[in-house]
Coordinates of C-alpha atoms in Angstrom, one line a residue:
M68 CA 242.3 39.7 39.2
Y69 CA 239.2 41.3 40.7
T70 CA 239.2 41.3 44.5
T71 CA 237.4 43.2 47.2
S72 CA 240.2 45.7 47.1
T73 CA 239.8 46.2 43.4
A74 CA 236.1 46.9 43.9
F75 CA 236.9 49.3 46.8
L76 CA 239.2 51.4 44.5
E77 CA 236.5 51.3 41.8
A78 CA 233.9 52.6 44.3
L79 CA 236.2 55.5 45.3
D80 CA 236.7 56.5 41.7
E81 CA 232.9 56.2 41.0
A82 CA 232.3 58.6 43.9
G83 CA 234.7 61.2 42.6
I84 CA 237.3 60.8 45.3
S85 CA 240.6 62.3 44.0
C86 CA 243.1 61.5 46.8
I87 CA 243.9 58.6 49.1
F88 CA 245.9 60.1 52.0
A89 CA 247.6 56.9 52.9
N90 CA 249.6 55.5 55.9
F91 CA 250.1 51.9 54.9
G92 CA 250.6 49.0 57.3
S93 CA 250.8 45.2 57.4
D94 CA 247.1 45.0 57.0
H95 CA 247.1 46.5 53.5
P96 CA 248.8 43.9 51.2
A97 CA 245.5 43.5 49.2
L98 CA 245.1 47.3 48.6
I99 CA 248.8 47.7 47.8
E100 CA 248.5 44.9 45.2
A101 CA 245.3 46.3 43.8
I102 CA 246.8 49.8 43.4
A103 CA 249.9 48.3 41.6
E104 CA 247.7 46.2 39.3
A105 CA 245.5 49.2 38.5
R106 CA 248.5 51.2 37.5
V107 CA 249.8 48.5 35.2
S108 CA 246.4 47.9 33.6
G109 CA 245.7 51.6 33.2
R110 CA 242.6 51.6 35.3
K111 CA 241.8 55.0 36.9
I112 CA 242.2 55.2 40.7
P113 CA 242.6 58.1 43.1
A114 CA 246.0 59.6 43.5
V115 CA 247.9 58.1 46.5
I116 CA 249.4 60.8 48.8
T117 CA 251.8 59.1 51.2
S118 CA 251.3 60.6 54.7
P119 CA 254.0 59.5 57.2
N120 CA 251.9 60.7 60.1
E121 CA 248.2 59.9 60.3
M122 CA 247.0 63.1 61.8
V123 CA 248.8 65.1 59.1
G124 CA 247.1 62.9 56.5
M125 CA 243.7 63.5 57.9
S126 CA 244.3 67.2 58.3
A127 CA 245.3 67.3 54.6
A128 CA 242.0 65.6 53.7
H129 CA 240.3 68.2 56.0
G130 CA 241.9 71.1 54.1
Y131 CA 241.0 69.5 50.7
A132 CA 237.4 69.0 51.7
Q133 CA 237.1 72.6 53.1
V134 CA 238.1 74.0 49.7
T135 CA 236.2 71.6 47.4
G136 CA 233.3 70.4 49.6
K137 CA 234.2 66.9 48.5
P138 CA 235.3 64.0 50.9
Q139 CA 238.6 62.3 50.4
L140 CA 239.9 58.9 51.7
V141 CA 242.2 58.7 54.7
L142 CA 243.8 55.2 54.9
V143 CA 245.4 54.0 58.1
H144 CA 246.3 50.7 59.6
V145 CA 244.4 48.8 62.3
E146 CA 243.8 50.2 65.8
C147 CA 247.2 51.8 66.1
G148 CA 246.7 53.9 63.0
T149 CA 243.2 54.7 64.1
Q150 CA 244.4 56.0 67.4
A151 CA 247.2 58.0 65.7
L152 CA 244.5 60.0 63.9
A153 CA 244.1 61.6 67.3
G154 CA 242.8 65.1 67.3
A155 CA 242.3 65.2 63.6
V156 CA 239.1 63.2 64.1
H157 CA 237.8 65.7 66.6
N158 CA 238.5 68.6 64.2
A159 CA 236.7 66.9 61.3
A160 CA 233.7 66.1 63.5
R161 CA 233.4 69.5 65.1
G162 CA 234.3 71.3 61.8
H163 CA 231.5 69.4 59.9
V164 CA 234.0 68.2 57.4
P165 CA 233.2 65.2 55.1
M166 CA 235.8 62.4 54.8
L167 CA 236.0 58.6 54.6
I168 CA 238.4 56.8 56.9
F169 CA 239.4 53.2 56.1
A170 CA 241.4 51.1 58.4
G171 CA 242.6 47.6 58.0
A172 CA 242.0 45.0 60.7
S173 CA 244.0 42.1 62.1
P174 CA 243.4 38.9 60.2
F175 CA 240.8 36.6 61.8
T176 CA 242.6 33.3 60.8
Q177 CA 246.0 32.1 61.9
D178 CA 246.7 28.7 60.3
G179 CA 246.8 29.8 56.7
E180 CA 243.2 28.8 56.0
M181 CA 242.7 31.9 53.8
K182 CA 244.8 34.3 51.8
G183 CA 245.9 37.0 54.1
S184 CA 246.0 34.8 57.2
R185 CA 248.2 35.9 60.1
N186 CA 251.9 35.8 59.4
E187 CA 253.4 38.5 61.6
F188 CA 253.5 38.7 65.4
I189 CA 251.9 42.2 65.5
Q190 CA 248.7 40.7 64.1
W191 CA 248.0 39.1 67.5
I192 CA 248.8 42.2 69.6
Q193 CA 246.9 44.6 67.3
D194 CA 243.7 42.6 67.5
V195 CA 241.3 44.5 69.9
H196 CA 237.7 44.0 71.0
D197 CA 236.2 47.1 69.4
Q198 CA 238.4 48.8 66.9
R199 CA 235.5 50.9 65.5
G200 CA 234.7 52.0 69.0
I201 CA 238.0 54.0 69.3
I202 CA 236.5 56.8 67.3
R203 CA 232.8 56.0 67.3
G204 CA 232.0 59.1 69.3
Y205 CA 233.3 61.3 66.5
T206 CA 232.0 59.6 63.4
K207 CA 228.5 59.7 61.7
Y208 CA 228.7 56.1 60.6
D209 CA 230.9 53.1 61.1
T210 CA 230.9 49.5 59.9
E211 CA 233.1 46.6 59.0
I212 CA 233.5 45.3 55.4
R213 CA 232.7 41.6 55.6
T214 CA 232.4 40.6 51.9
G215 CA 233.5 42.0 48.6
T216 CA 230.1 41.3 47.0
N217 CA 228.5 44.4 48.5
I218 CA 231.5 46.5 49.3
K219 CA 230.5 49.2 46.7
Q220 CA 227.1 49.6 48.4
V221 CA 228.8 49.9 51.8
V222 CA 231.3 52.5 50.5
H223 CA 228.7 54.6 48.8
R224 CA 226.4 54.4 51.9
A225 CA 229.3 55.7 54.0
L226 CA 229.9 58.5 51.6
Q227 CA 226.2 59.4 51.6
F228 CA 226.4 59.8 55.4
T229 CA 229.6 61.9 55.3
S230 CA 228.2 64.2 52.6
T231 CA 224.8 64.8 54.2
D232 CA 224.4 67.6 56.7
P233 CA 225.5 67.8 59.4
K234 CA 228.7 66.6 57.6
G235 CA 231.4 64.7 59.4
P236 CA 233.8 61.7 59.1
V237 CA 232.8 58.1 58.6
Y238 CA 234.8 55.0 59.3
L239 CA 235.1 51.6 57.6
M240 CA 237.4 48.7 58.4
G241 CA 238.2 45.4 56.7
A242 CA 240.4 42.4 57.6
R243 CA 243.1 41.1 55.3
E244 CA 241.3 38.0 54.3
V245 CA 238.2 40.0 53.2
M246 CA 240.2 42.5 51.3
E247 CA 242.1 39.8 49.5
A248 CA 239.1 37.7 48.5
D249 CA 238.4 37.2 44.8
I250 CA 235.0 38.3 43.5
A251 CA 233.5 36.1 40.8
E252 CA 231.6 38.9 39.1
P253 CA 232.6 42.6 39.0
V254 CA 230.3 44.7 41.1
T255 CA 228.2 47.2 39.2
I256 CA 226.4 50.0 40.9
D257 CA 224.7 53.3 40.0
P258 CA 226.3 56.0 42.2
R259 CA 223.3 58.3 41.6
Q260 CA 221.3 56.1 44.0
W261 CA 223.6 57.1 46.8
R262 CA 223.6 60.9 46.6
P263 CA 223.5 63.0 49.8
V264 CA 220.2 63.7 51.3
D265 CA 218.8 67.1 50.1
P266 CA 219.4 70.0 52.4
G267 CA 216.8 71.0 54.9
A268 CA 214.7 74.1 54.4
L269 CA 212.6 76.6 56.4
T270 CA 208.9 76.1 56.7
E271 CA 206.6 78.9 55.4
A272 CA 205.6 79.6 59.0
A273 CA 209.2 79.9 60.2
I274 CA 210.0 82.3 57.3
G275 CA 207.0 84.5 58.3
R276 CA 208.0 84.5 62.0
I277 CA 211.7 85.4 61.2
L278 CA 210.6 88.3 58.9
D279 CA 208.1 89.5 61.6
H280 CA 211.0 89.7 64.1
V281 CA 213.2 91.6 61.6
E282 CA 210.4 94.0 60.8
K283 CA 209.8 94.9 64.4
A284 CA 213.5 95.3 65.3
E285 CA 215.6 98.4 65.3
R286 CA 218.8 96.5 65.8
P287 CA 218.5 93.1 64.2
L288 CA 221.7 91.1 64.3
L289 CA 222.9 88.0 62.6
V290 CA 225.5 85.8 64.5
T291 CA 227.2 83.0 62.5
S292 CA 230.4 80.9 62.7
Y293 CA 230.4 78.7 59.6
A294 CA 227.6 79.6 57.2
G295 CA 230.4 80.4 54.7
R296 CA 231.8 76.9 54.7
N297 CA 229.6 76.7 51.6
P298 CA 230.9 79.7 49.7
D299 CA 227.7 79.9 47.7
A300 CA 225.8 80.7 50.9
V301 CA 227.7 84.0 51.4
A302 CA 226.0 85.8 48.5
E303 CA 222.5 84.9 49.8
L304 CA 223.5 85.9 53.3
V305 CA 224.8 89.3 52.2
R306 CA 221.8 90.0 50.0
F307 CA 219.4 89.3 52.8
C308 CA 221.3 91.4 55.3
E309 CA 221.5 94.3 52.9
R310 CA 217.8 94.2 52.1
V311 CA 216.8 94.4 55.7
G312 CA 219.7 96.3 57.2
M313 CA 220.9 93.5 59.5
G314 CA 224.4 93.7 61.1
V315 CA 226.6 90.6 61.0
H316 CA 228.7 89.4 63.9
E317 CA 231.0 86.4 63.6
S318 CA 231.5 84.2 66.7
V319 CA 234.5 81.9 66.5
P320 CA 234.4 81.9 62.7
S321 CA 235.9 78.9 60.9
A322 CA 235.0 80.3 57.4
L323 CA 234.6 83.6 55.8
N324 CA 230.9 84.4 56.2
I325 CA 230.7 87.9 54.9
P326 CA 233.4 90.1 53.1
H327 CA 235.3 91.8 55.9
D328 CA 235.2 95.1 54.2
H329 CA 231.4 95.1 54.1
P330 CA 229.7 98.0 56.0
L331 CA 227.3 95.6 57.8
Y332 CA 230.3 93.5 59.1
L333 CA 230.8 94.2 62.8
G334 CA 233.8 92.0 63.5
N335 CA 234.4 88.7 65.3
Q336 CA 234.8 87.5 68.9
W337 CA 236.5 84.4 70.3
N338 CA 237.4 84.1 74.0
E339 CA 237.7 87.8 74.8
P340 CA 236.1 88.3 78.2
F341 CA 233.9 91.3 77.5
Q342 CA 230.3 92.0 76.4
N343 CA 230.0 92.6 72.7
E344 CA 228.3 95.9 72.1
A345 CA 226.4 94.8 69.0
L346 CA 225.1 91.7 70.8
A347 CA 224.1 93.7 73.8
E348 CA 222.1 96.3 71.8
A349 CA 220.4 93.8 69.5
D350 CA 216.7 93.5 69.8
F351 CA 216.5 90.5 67.6
V352 CA 219.2 87.9 67.1
L353 CA 219.3 85.4 64.3
V354 CA 221.9 82.6 64.9
V355 CA 222.8 80.7 61.8
D356 CA 225.3 77.8 61.8
S357 CA 227.1 78.4 65.0
D358 CA 228.3 76.1 67.8
V359 CA 229.2 78.8 70.2
P360 CA 227.4 82.1 69.3
W361 CA 228.5 83.7 72.6
I362 CA 230.0 82.8 75.9
P363 CA 227.2 83.6 78.4
S364 CA 229.4 84.0 81.5
H365 CA 230.5 87.4 80.1
N366 CA 228.8 88.0 76.7
K367 CA 225.2 87.4 75.6
P368 CA 222.1 89.1 74.3
S369 CA 220.2 91.4 76.6
E370 CA 217.5 89.9 78.7
G371 CA 214.2 89.4 76.8
T372 CA 215.8 89.6 73.3
P373 CA 214.2 87.1 71.0
V374 CA 216.6 84.6 69.5
V375 CA 215.9 82.3 66.5
H376 CA 218.4 79.6 65.6
I377 CA 218.9 78.0 62.1
D378 CA 221.5 75.3 61.8
V379 CA 222.3 72.0 60.1
D380 CA 222.5 70.6 63.6
P381 CA 220.3 72.8 65.9
L382 CA 220.3 70.2 68.7
K383 CA 224.1 69.9 68.8
E384 CA 223.5 66.2 69.3
N385 CA 227.1 65.4 70.3
M386 CA 227.5 68.2 72.8
P387 CA 226.1 67.0 76.3
L388 CA 225.7 70.6 77.5
W389 CA 224.4 73.2 75.0
Y390 CA 221.6 75.8 75.0
I391 CA 221.3 79.4 73.9
G392 CA 217.7 80.3 74.9
A393 CA 216.3 80.3 71.4
E394 CA 212.5 80.6 71.1
E395 CA 212.7 78.7 67.9
S396 CA 215.2 76.3 66.3
V397 CA 215.1 75.1 62.8
R398 CA 217.1 72.4 61.0
A399 CA 218.0 74.0 57.6
D400 CA 220.8 74.6 55.3
A401 CA 222.1 78.2 55.4
Q402 CA 222.2 78.8 51.6
T403 CA 218.7 77.4 51.3
A404 CA 217.3 79.3 54.2
F405 CA 218.7 82.7 53.1
A406 CA 217.5 82.0 49.5
Q407 CA 214.0 81.4 50.9
L408 CA 214.1 84.5 53.0
N409 CA 215.2 86.5 50.0
A410 CA 212.4 85.1 47.9
A411 CA 209.9 86.0 50.6
L412 CA 211.2 89.6 50.7
D413 CA 210.3 89.9 47.0
A414 CA 206.6 89.8 48.0
R415 CA 207.0 91.4 51.4
K416 CA 208.8 94.7 50.8
P417 CA 210.9 95.8 53.8
D418 CA 210.3 99.3 55.2
A419 CA 212.9 101.4 53.2
K420 CA 213.2 104.0 55.9
A421 CA 213.8 101.5 58.6
V422 CA 216.4 99.6 56.5
K423 CA 218.3 102.8 55.8
A424 CA 218.4 103.7 59.5
R425 CA 219.7 100.3 60.5
S426 CA 222.2 100.2 57.7
R427 CA 223.5 103.7 58.5
H428 CA 223.9 102.7 62.2
Y429 CA 225.8 99.5 61.4
A430 CA 228.0 101.2 58.8
A431 CA 229.1 103.8 61.3
A432 CA 230.0 101.1 63.8
S433 CA 231.8 99.2 61.1
D434 CA 233.8 102.3 60.2
R435 CA 234.8 102.9 63.8
R436 CA 236.0 99.3 64.1
R437 CA 238.1 99.5 61.0
A438 CA 239.7 102.8 62.1
E439 CA 240.7 101.1 65.4
I440 CA 242.1 98.1 63.6
E441 CA 244.2 100.3 61.3
A442 CA 245.6 102.1 64.3
Q443 CA 246.8 98.8 65.9
A444 CA 248.7 97.9 62.7
A445 CA 251.2 100.7 62.9
Q446 CA 254.9 99.6 62.8
P447 CA 256.0 99.2 66.5
E448 CA 259.3 100.1 68.0
G449 CA 261.2 97.2 69.6
L450 CA 259.2 94.0 69.4
I451 CA 257.0 92.8 66.5
T452 CA 253.3 92.8 67.4
P453 CA 250.8 90.2 66.2
E454 CA 248.8 93.1 64.6
Y455 CA 251.7 94.4 62.7
L456 CA 252.8 91.0 61.6
T457 CA 249.3 90.1 60.3
A458 CA 248.9 93.4 58.5
T459 CA 252.3 93.0 56.8
V460 CA 251.3 89.6 55.5
R461 CA 248.0 91.1 54.2
R462 CA 249.8 93.8 52.3
H463 CA 251.8 91.3 50.3
I464 CA 249.0 88.9 49.3
D465 CA 246.5 89.1 46.5
P466 CA 243.1 88.5 48.2
D467 CA 241.6 87.1 45.0
T468 CA 244.2 84.3 44.7
T469 CA 245.1 83.5 48.3
I470 CA 243.6 81.1 50.8
V471 CA 244.4 81.8 54.5
L472 CA 244.4 79.1 57.1
S473 CA 244.3 80.3 60.7
E474 CA 245.4 78.4 63.8
G475 CA 246.6 81.4 65.8
I476 CA 244.8 80.4 69.0
T477 CA 245.4 83.5 71.2
N478 CA 245.8 85.5 67.9
Y479 CA 242.7 84.1 66.2
T480 CA 241.0 87.5 66.5
V481 CA 244.0 89.4 65.4
I482 CA 244.4 87.3 62.3
A483 CA 240.7 87.6 61.3
N484 CA 240.8 91.4 62.0
H485 CA 244.0 92.2 60.1
M486 CA 243.9 89.8 57.2
R487 CA 240.5 91.2 56.3
M488 CA 239.7 88.6 53.7
T489 CA 236.8 89.4 51.3
R490 CA 236.4 86.4 49.0
P491 CA 234.1 83.5 50.0
G492 CA 236.3 80.4 50.5
S493 CA 239.4 82.4 51.2
Y494 CA 239.7 81.9 54.9
F495 CA 239.4 78.8 57.1
A496 CA 240.1 77.7 60.7
S497 CA 239.8 74.0 61.6
G498 CA 236.4 74.3 63.3
G499 CA 237.6 72.1 66.1
G500 CA 239.9 72.4 69.1
S501 CA 242.7 69.9 68.5
L502 CA 245.8 71.8 67.6
G503 CA 248.1 71.0 64.7
W504 CA 245.6 71.1 61.9
N505 CA 247.3 74.0 59.9
G506 CA 250.3 72.2 58.3
G507 CA 248.5 69.2 56.9
A508 CA 245.5 71.4 55.9
A509 CA 247.9 73.6 53.9
V510 CA 249.1 70.6 51.9
G511 CA 245.5 69.4 51.3
T512 CA 244.4 73.0 50.4
K513 CA 247.2 73.4 47.8
L514 CA 246.4 70.0 46.3
A515 CA 242.8 71.0 46.0
A516 CA 243.6 74.5 44.6
P517 CA 247.0 74.4 43.0
E518 CA 246.4 77.8 41.4
K519 CA 246.0 79.6 44.8
T520 CA 248.7 80.9 47.1
V521 CA 248.2 79.2 50.5
V522 CA 249.2 81.0 53.7
A523 CA 249.1 79.2 57.1
L524 CA 249.3 81.4 60.1
S525 CA 249.9 79.6 63.4
G526 CA 251.2 79.9 66.9
D527 CA 254.5 78.2 67.8
G528 CA 252.7 75.6 69.9
C529 CA 250.4 74.7 66.9
Y530 CA 253.4 74.6 64.6
M531 CA 255.0 71.9 66.8
F532 CA 251.7 70.0 67.1
S533 CA 251.4 70.0 63.3
I534 CA 254.4 67.6 62.9
P535 CA 256.3 70.0 60.6
S536 CA 258.9 67.3 59.6
T537 CA 256.0 65.3 58.0
V538 CA 254.2 68.3 56.7
H539 CA 257.2 69.8 54.8
W540 CA 258.3 66.4 53.5
M541 CA 254.8 66.0 52.0
A542 CA 254.8 69.6 50.7
A543 CA 258.1 69.0 48.8
K544 CA 257.2 65.5 47.5
Y545 CA 253.8 66.5 46.2
Q546 CA 254.7 70.0 45.1
T547 CA 252.3 71.8 47.4
P548 CA 254.3 74.9 48.4
F549 CA 252.8 77.3 51.0
L550 CA 253.9 80.1 53.3
Q551 CA 254.0 79.2 57.0
V552 CA 254.1 82.1 59.4
V553 CA 254.9 81.1 63.0
Y554 CA 253.7 83.6 65.7
N555 CA 256.4 82.8 68.1
N556 CA 255.9 83.9 71.7
R557 CA 258.0 81.0 73.0
G558 CA 255.4 79.0 74.7
W559 CA 251.7 78.2 75.3
K560 CA 249.9 81.5 75.9
A561 CA 246.4 80.1 75.9
P562 CA 246.8 77.9 79.1
R563 CA 248.3 81.0 80.8
F564 CA 245.2 83.0 79.9
S565 CA 242.9 80.2 81.1
A566 CA 244.6 79.9 84.5
L567 CA 244.6 83.6 85.1
S568 CA 241.0 84.0 84.1
V569 CA 240.0 81.5 86.8
H570 CA 242.6 82.5 89.4
P571 CA 243.4 86.2 88.7
D572 CA 245.0 86.7 92.1
G573 CA 246.2 83.2 92.8
Y574 CA 249.6 81.7 93.0
A575 CA 249.8 81.3 89.3
S576 CA 249.4 85.1 88.8
K577 CA 252.6 85.6 90.9
A578 CA 254.7 82.7 89.6
N579 CA 257.7 83.3 87.4
D580 CA 257.3 79.9 85.7
L581 CA 254.1 78.1 84.9
D582 CA 255.8 75.4 82.9
L583 CA 254.4 76.8 79.6
S584 CA 257.5 78.1 78.1
F585 CA 259.4 76.7 75.1
D586 CA 262.7 78.3 76.1
P587 CA 265.1 77.7 74.6
S588 CA 263.1 78.1 71.4
P589 CA 263.6 75.4 68.7
A590 CA 264.7 76.6 65.2
Y591 CA 261.2 76.3 63.8
A592 CA 262.0 77.4 60.3
D593 CA 265.1 75.1 60.1
I594 CA 262.9 72.0 60.8
A595 CA 261.0 72.7 57.6
A596 CA 264.2 73.4 55.7
A597 CA 265.7 70.1 56.8
A598 CA 262.6 68.0 56.2
G599 CA 261.4 69.5 52.9
G600 CA 264.0 72.0 51.5
A601 CA 261.8 74.9 52.6
W602 CA 263.1 78.5 52.6
A603 CA 263.6 79.5 56.2
R604 CA 264.0 82.8 58.0
K605 CA 263.8 84.0 61.6
V606 CA 262.6 87.6 62.0
E607 CA 263.0 89.5 65.3
R608 CA 262.9 93.2 64.3
P609 CA 259.9 95.1 62.9
E610 CA 262.1 96.8 60.3
D611 CA 263.1 93.4 58.8
L612 CA 259.6 92.0 58.5
D613 CA 258.4 93.6 55.3
A614 CA 261.3 92.4 53.2
A615 CA 261.1 88.9 54.7
V616 CA 257.4 88.5 53.9
A617 CA 258.0 89.7 50.4
E618 CA 260.9 87.3 49.8
A619 CA 259.0 84.4 51.4
L620 CA 256.0 84.8 49.1
E621 CA 258.3 85.2 46.1
V622 CA 259.9 81.8 46.9
V623 CA 256.5 80.2 47.2
R624 CA 255.2 81.7 43.9
T625 CA 258.2 81.5 41.7
E626 CA 260.5 78.8 43.1
K627 CA 257.5 76.6 44.0
R628 CA 258.8 75.6 47.4
S629 CA 257.5 76.3 50.9
A630 CA 258.7 79.1 53.0
V631 CA 258.6 79.4 56.8
L632 CA 258.9 82.6 58.7
D633 CA 259.7 82.2 62.4
V634 CA 258.6 85.6 63.7
W635 CA 259.4 86.5 67.3
L636 CA 256.8 88.3 69.3
S637 CA 256.8 89.4 72.9
H638 CA 257.4 86.5 75.3
L639 CA 254.3 84.9 76.7

């Protein structure tokens, strides 16, 4: 047999897709049959990873792509499965993560005219006017497969879109009759004709203007959020900053952009309502790959400071309100841009005295920051603090073999500060704002990098959003053990902060209950133990934490099963 579904699987294999994160439905008989036939005949197809929840499956594809840079397939059923992807689509879009979504569609015949015609009642009620429109606002490309004769071209075109900057999810759909259809001749295609578009680069004029700004500045500052999503960009970024004496500030970082022990690293900022000192004193700001380089209501460069913006998406085309007052914006790839700037510096030697002065200034600021962070990490009396918890986890990991996933929300800054990761590709956040990414992402990360120790750090709200019963069932089935640390403050702290920042003296500031508490607290660790046989422990006292973290990591590394630490912090 050679059907549209057969050709679809072949196209995935040709494109180098390793995994199908699948949530099968009544619209997938042709694909289920084609997968079974391929296994019997010995034809190579991607591994099928059953994902009982669609958002977890897409989060797993997200984690896999963050580690490898390669898109994977997320397979869901009709409009119901498409809607169930929920916030994972937002995260992939905002995080610039490549992936291919394929959904079935209700059959378009009902009297048995074609193979796959309607034979279940749900095929009438799942037929909607615009299934693709459900997530069109979050995808780079969408279309419907109408025939098997050109399905490979359609699949490769979709993958070309998803893998070209700015990266993001793409969506295909196909009805049962189309996916069941026989193809007279096998489809042959050359995947090399569908490679991603080459990355953008700086013009010679832009290079000159940027270097002119740096040369004139006493306090040049680089602000970035995700230049390090390509680990190869980090070395070029660091080399450039070292050669000109430029400080580096991370704003809402979703990747490691510079080793956090580097003397030019000045820290990170999320929602903290204060003016960043380095940003205020900067007399030139270079923004590279950042959606939110600062929050201008309380933090921004000083008036008159020139700003240049380099980004894969400098217009932020899917953000209706966005501007940062840049005098120049350039669409370019970060690695390419920094390599160009470094090449230009070979001919245009920086002023060694000025570079030394800048570097010395930033190194002193970096040293002061590290001393403050170390002081915060002391073992407390009474309740465990987020700082002490994060520092304890750091002491027990090997930074060269560990990947940290952060969804700490109100503890994002604490996690970035106290984990202090140094290896490119060792730290990720979702890049989006829909909570629950961390669990599925941990499964996908471990699939992509089985030799690494994966540590997911999340708030208790994010832990519940992550569907831990599905996550830990998948982790056990597919042998992707990881350490999950729950920062448990028994509720949603972020909405409390948001309310009080707008109404600091209002009724909410005086209320005893804002309906944000999770009391009585669920047994978070026990959920994972019941669903996937995970090692589980609740920790309430600082003196018990060190041993608990050590034992949890030993379980992950030697017993090859997940471990969940439910760590109680002060109540929200």
